CSV table of C-alpha atoms in Angstrom, one decimal:
chain,number,residue,atom,x,y,z
F,74,MET,CA,0.0,0.0,0.0
F,75,THR,CA,1.4,3.4,-0.9
F,76,VAL,CA,0.3,6.6,0.8
F,77,ASP,CA,1.1,10.0,-0.7
F,78,THR,CA,2.0,12.8,1.7
F,79,PRO,CA,3.0,16.4,1.1
F,80,TYR,CA,6.6,15.1,1.5
F,81,ALA,CA,6.8,11.8,-0.3
F,82,SER,CA,5.1,8.4,-0.5
F,83,VAL,CA,5.2,5.7,2.1
F,84,ARG,CA,5.0,2.1,1.0
F,85,GLN,CA,5.3,-1.2,2.6
F,86,ALA,CA,8.6,-2.9,1.7
F,87,ASP,CA,8.6,-6.4,0.3
F,88,GLY,CA,11.3,-9.0,0.1
F,89,ALA,CA,12.9,-7.4,-2.9
F,90,ASP,CA,13.3,-4.2,-0.8
F,91,GLU,CA,15.3,-5.8,2.1
F,92,GLN,CA,18.6,-4.5,1.0
F,93,ALA,CA,17.2,-1.0,0.5
F,94,VAL,CA,15.8,-1.0,4.0
F,95,LEU,CA,19.1,-2.2,5.5
F,96,ASP,CA,21.0,0.4,3.5
F,97,VAL,CA,18.8,3.3,4.6
F,98,LEU,CA,18.8,2.3,8.3
F,99,THR,CA,22.6,1.7,8.3
F,100,GLU,CA,23.2,5.1,6.8
F,101,ALA,CA,20.7,6.9,9.0
F,102,PHE,CA,22.2,5.5,12.2
F,103,MET,CA,25.9,5.5,11.2
F,104,ASN,CA,26.7,8.4,13.5
F,105,ASP,CA,23.9,7.9,16.0
F,106,PRO,CA,25.2,8.0,19.6
F,107,LEU,CA,23.7,4.7,20.5
F,108,ALA,CA,25.0,2.9,17.4
F,109,CYS,CA,28.4,4.4,18.1
F,110,TRP,CA,28.3,3.1,21.7
F,111,LEU,CA,27.1,-0.3,20.7
F,112,PHE,CA,29.5,-0.6,17.8
F,113,PRO,CA,32.5,1.7,18.6
F,114,GLU,CA,34.8,0.4,15.8
F,115,ALA,CA,33.8,2.7,12.9
F,116,SER,CA,35.2,0.4,10.3
F,117,GLU,CA,32.9,-2.4,11.5
F,118,ARG,CA,29.8,-0.4,12.5
F,119,GLY,CA,28.0,-0.5,9.1
F,120,ARG,CA,28.3,-4.3,8.8
F,121,LEU,CA,27.2,-4.9,12.3
F,122,GLN,CA,24.3,-2.5,12.1
F,123,SER,CA,23.1,-4.2,8.9
F,124,HIS,CA,23.3,-7.6,10.6
F,125,PHE,CA,21.2,-6.2,13.5
F,126,TYR,CA,18.5,-4.7,11.2
F,127,ARG,CA,18.4,-8.0,9.2
F,128,SER,CA,17.6,-9.8,12.4
F,129,LEU,CA,14.6,-7.4,13.0
F,130,LEU,CA,13.3,-8.1,9.5
F,131,ALA,CA,13.4,-11.8,10.2
F,132,HIS,CA,10.9,-11.4,13.1
F,133,PRO,CA,7.7,-13.2,12.2
F,134,GLY,CA,5.7,-10.0,12.9
F,135,ALA,CA,8.0,-7.6,11.1
F,136,GLU,CA,6.7,-4.9,8.7
F,137,ALA,CA,9.1,-2.6,6.9
F,138,TYR,CA,8.3,0.6,5.2
F,139,LEU,CA,10.2,2.9,2.8
F,140,ILE,CA,9.5,6.5,2.0
F,141,GLY,CA,10.3,8.5,-1.1
F,142,GLY,CA,13.3,7.3,-3.2
F,143,HIS,CA,14.7,5.2,-0.3
F,144,GLU,CA,15.2,8.3,1.9
F,145,GLY,CA,13.7,6.8,5.0
F,146,ALA,CA,12.8,3.4,6.4
F,147,SER,CA,11.0,1.9,9.4
F,148,VAL,CA,10.6,-1.5,10.9
F,149,TRP,CA,7.6,-2.3,13.1
F,150,LEU,CA,7.0,-5.5,14.9
F,151,THR,CA,3.5,-6.8,15.9
F,152,ARG,CA,3.9,-8.1,19.4
F,153,THR,CA,1.5,-10.3,21.3
F,154,SER,CA,1.1,-10.0,25.1
F,155,HIS,CA,3.6,-12.0,27.1
F,156,GLU,CA,5.7,-12.7,24.0
F,157,GLU,CA,9.1,-14.0,25.0
F,158,PRO,CA,12.0,-12.2,23.4
F,159,PRO,CA,14.1,-14.5,21.1
F,160,GLU,CA,17.1,-16.2,22.9
F,161,ALA,CA,20.3,-15.3,21.2
F,162,ASP,CA,23.9,-15.3,22.1
F,163,GLN,CA,24.7,-11.8,21.1
F,164,LYS,CA,28.5,-12.3,21.7
F,165,ALA,CA,28.5,-15.2,19.3
F,166,VAL,CA,26.8,-13.0,16.7
F,167,PHE,CA,28.3,-9.6,17.3
F,168,GLY,CA,31.7,-10.4,18.9
F,169,GLU,CA,32.9,-8.1,21.7
F,170,ASN,CA,30.1,-5.7,20.8
F,171,GLY,CA,27.6,-8.4,21.8
F,172,ALA,CA,27.9,-7.8,25.5
F,173,ARG,CA,26.8,-4.2,25.2
F,174,LEU,CA,24.0,-5.1,22.8
F,175,GLN,CA,22.8,-7.9,25.2
F,176,ALA,CA,23.0,-5.5,28.2
F,177,VAL,CA,20.9,-2.9,26.5
F,178,GLY,CA,18.4,-5.5,25.2
F,179,GLU,CA,17.9,-7.0,28.7
F,180,ALA,CA,17.5,-3.5,30.3
F,181,LEU,CA,14.9,-2.6,27.7
F,182,ALA,CA,13.1,-6.0,27.8
F,183,ARG,CA,12.4,-5.3,31.5
F,184,ARG,CA,10.6,-2.1,30.5
F,185,HIS,CA,8.8,-3.4,27.4
F,186,PRO,CA,5.1,-3.7,28.1
F,187,ASP,CA,3.7,-7.3,27.9
F,188,HIS,CA,0.1,-6.7,29.1
F,189,GLU,CA,-1.5,-6.4,25.7
F,190,PRO,CA,-0.8,-6.9,21.9
F,191,HIS,CA,0.8,-3.8,20.4
F,192,LEU,CA,3.0,-2.5,17.6
F,193,TYR,CA,6.7,-2.0,18.4
F,194,LEU,CA,8.6,0.6,16.4
F,195,ALA,CA,12.0,-1.2,16.5
F,196,CYS,CA,13.7,1.5,14.4
F,197,MET,CA,13.0,4.4,12.0
F,198,GLY,CA,15.6,6.4,10.2
F,199,VAL,CA,16.0,9.0,7.5
F,200,VAL,CA,19.2,9.4,5.5
F,201,GLY,CA,21.4,12.3,6.5
F,202,GLY,CA,20.6,14.8,3.8
F,203,ARG,CA,16.8,14.4,4.3
F,204,GLN,CA,16.6,14.5,8.1
F,205,GLY,CA,14.3,17.3,9.3
F,206,ALA,CA,12.2,17.3,6.1
F,207,GLY,CA,9.1,15.6,7.6
F,208,LEU,CA,9.8,12.1,6.4
F,209,GLY,CA,9.8,10.6,9.9
F,210,THR,CA,6.5,12.4,10.6
F,211,ALA,CA,5.0,10.9,7.4
F,212,MET,CA,6.1,7.4,8.2
F,213,LEU,CA,4.7,7.7,11.7
F,214,ARG,CA,1.4,9.0,10.6
F,215,HIS,CA,1.1,6.3,8.0
F,216,ARG,CA,1.5,3.3,10.4
F,217,LEU,CA,-0.2,4.9,13.4
F,218,LYS,CA,-3.3,5.7,11.4
F,219,ARG,CA,-3.8,2.0,10.8
F,220,ALA,CA,-2.8,1.1,14.4
F,221,ASP,CA,-5.6,3.4,15.6
F,222,ALA,CA,-8.1,1.9,13.2
F,223,ASP,CA,-7.1,-1.6,14.5
F,224,GLY,CA,-7.2,-0.4,18.2
F,225,LEU,CA,-3.5,-1.2,18.7
F,226,ALA,CA,-1.2,0.6,21.1
F,227,ALA,CA,2.3,1.3,20.1
F,228,TYR,CA,5.7,1.2,21.9
F,229,LEU,CA,9.2,2.4,21.1
F,230,GLU,CA,12.4,3.5,22.6
F,231,ALA,CA,13.6,7.0,21.6
F,232,SER,CA,17.4,7.2,21.3
F,233,SER,CA,17.8,10.9,21.3
F,234,PRO,CA,16.0,14.0,22.7
F,235,ARG,CA,15.2,15.0,19.1
F,236,SER,CA,13.4,11.7,18.3
F,237,ARG,CA,11.7,11.8,21.7
F,238,ASP,CA,10.2,15.2,20.8
F,239,LEU,CA,9.0,13.8,17.5
F,240,TYR,CA,7.3,10.9,19.2
F,241,LEU,CA,5.7,13.2,21.9
F,242,ARG,CA,4.1,15.2,19.1
F,243,HIS,CA,2.5,12.0,17.8
F,244,GLY,CA,0.9,11.0,21.0
F,245,PHE,CA,3.6,8.9,22.7
F,246,GLU,CA,4.2,9.4,26.4
F,247,ASP,CA,7.2,8.5,28.5
F,248,LEU,CA,6.9,5.1,30.1
F,249,GLY,CA,8.9,5.7,33.3
F,250,GLU,CA,12.4,7.1,33.6
F,251,PRO,CA,15.0,6.8,30.7
F,252,VAL,CA,17.1,3.7,30.5
F,253,ARG,CA,20.9,3.8,30.6
F,254,VAL,CA,23.3,0.9,30.7
F,255,ALA,CA,26.8,1.8,32.0
F,256,ASP,CA,27.9,4.8,30.0
F,257,SER,CA,25.4,4.3,27.2
F,258,PRO,CA,23.3,7.2,25.8
F,259,LEU,CA,19.9,7.5,27.4
F,260,LEU,CA,16.9,5.6,25.9
F,261,TRP,CA,13.4,6.7,26.5
F,262,PRO,CA,10.7,3.9,26.5
F,263,MET,CA,7.5,5.4,25.2
F,264,TRP,CA,3.9,4.2,24.9
F,265,ARG,CA,1.0,5.4,22.8
F,266,ARG,CA,-2.7,4.4,23.3
F,267,PRO,CA,-4.7,4.0,20.2
F,268,ARG,CA,-6.8,7.0,19.3
F,269,PRO,CA,-10.4,6.8,18.2
């Protein structure tokens, strides 16, 4: 389904778009403070990020979206209540970076709501030259409109004050205090009730 906006069109990605989704997200988060903390070796960051995003796309409830000419991408996961997170040895997959990734994952899992089915915005990014152009807003509006129609709540973790402000403008509220693991950047768990 494609939705035209004043900015660009949002469409659900299919299997043929997987590499485009991975490329957009990797570029969008290459200099993100959390990605830099998780994967401090700049020469390896892109490869490890791409591997991480690929694991999200492999989730059975994953939906990926692209906007414009591959200027932005998002990955949403449909989560059931009391869903167990997948067991994975992050160190085996991500080497020395796996310990940080696993620590962040465990800290966030303790805060992730499990009382009802919901959408989880696992990641959303816009390539550098297009950030601030309304593409994130268009992607959010697109998926949240359907979530509202389906009566689904939504959850995410904002990884910067700027992204947190964007999500607040779209009806998300802080879900407790921010999360920090060791010297990581702050992450803000956020929840949004469906709107009539």
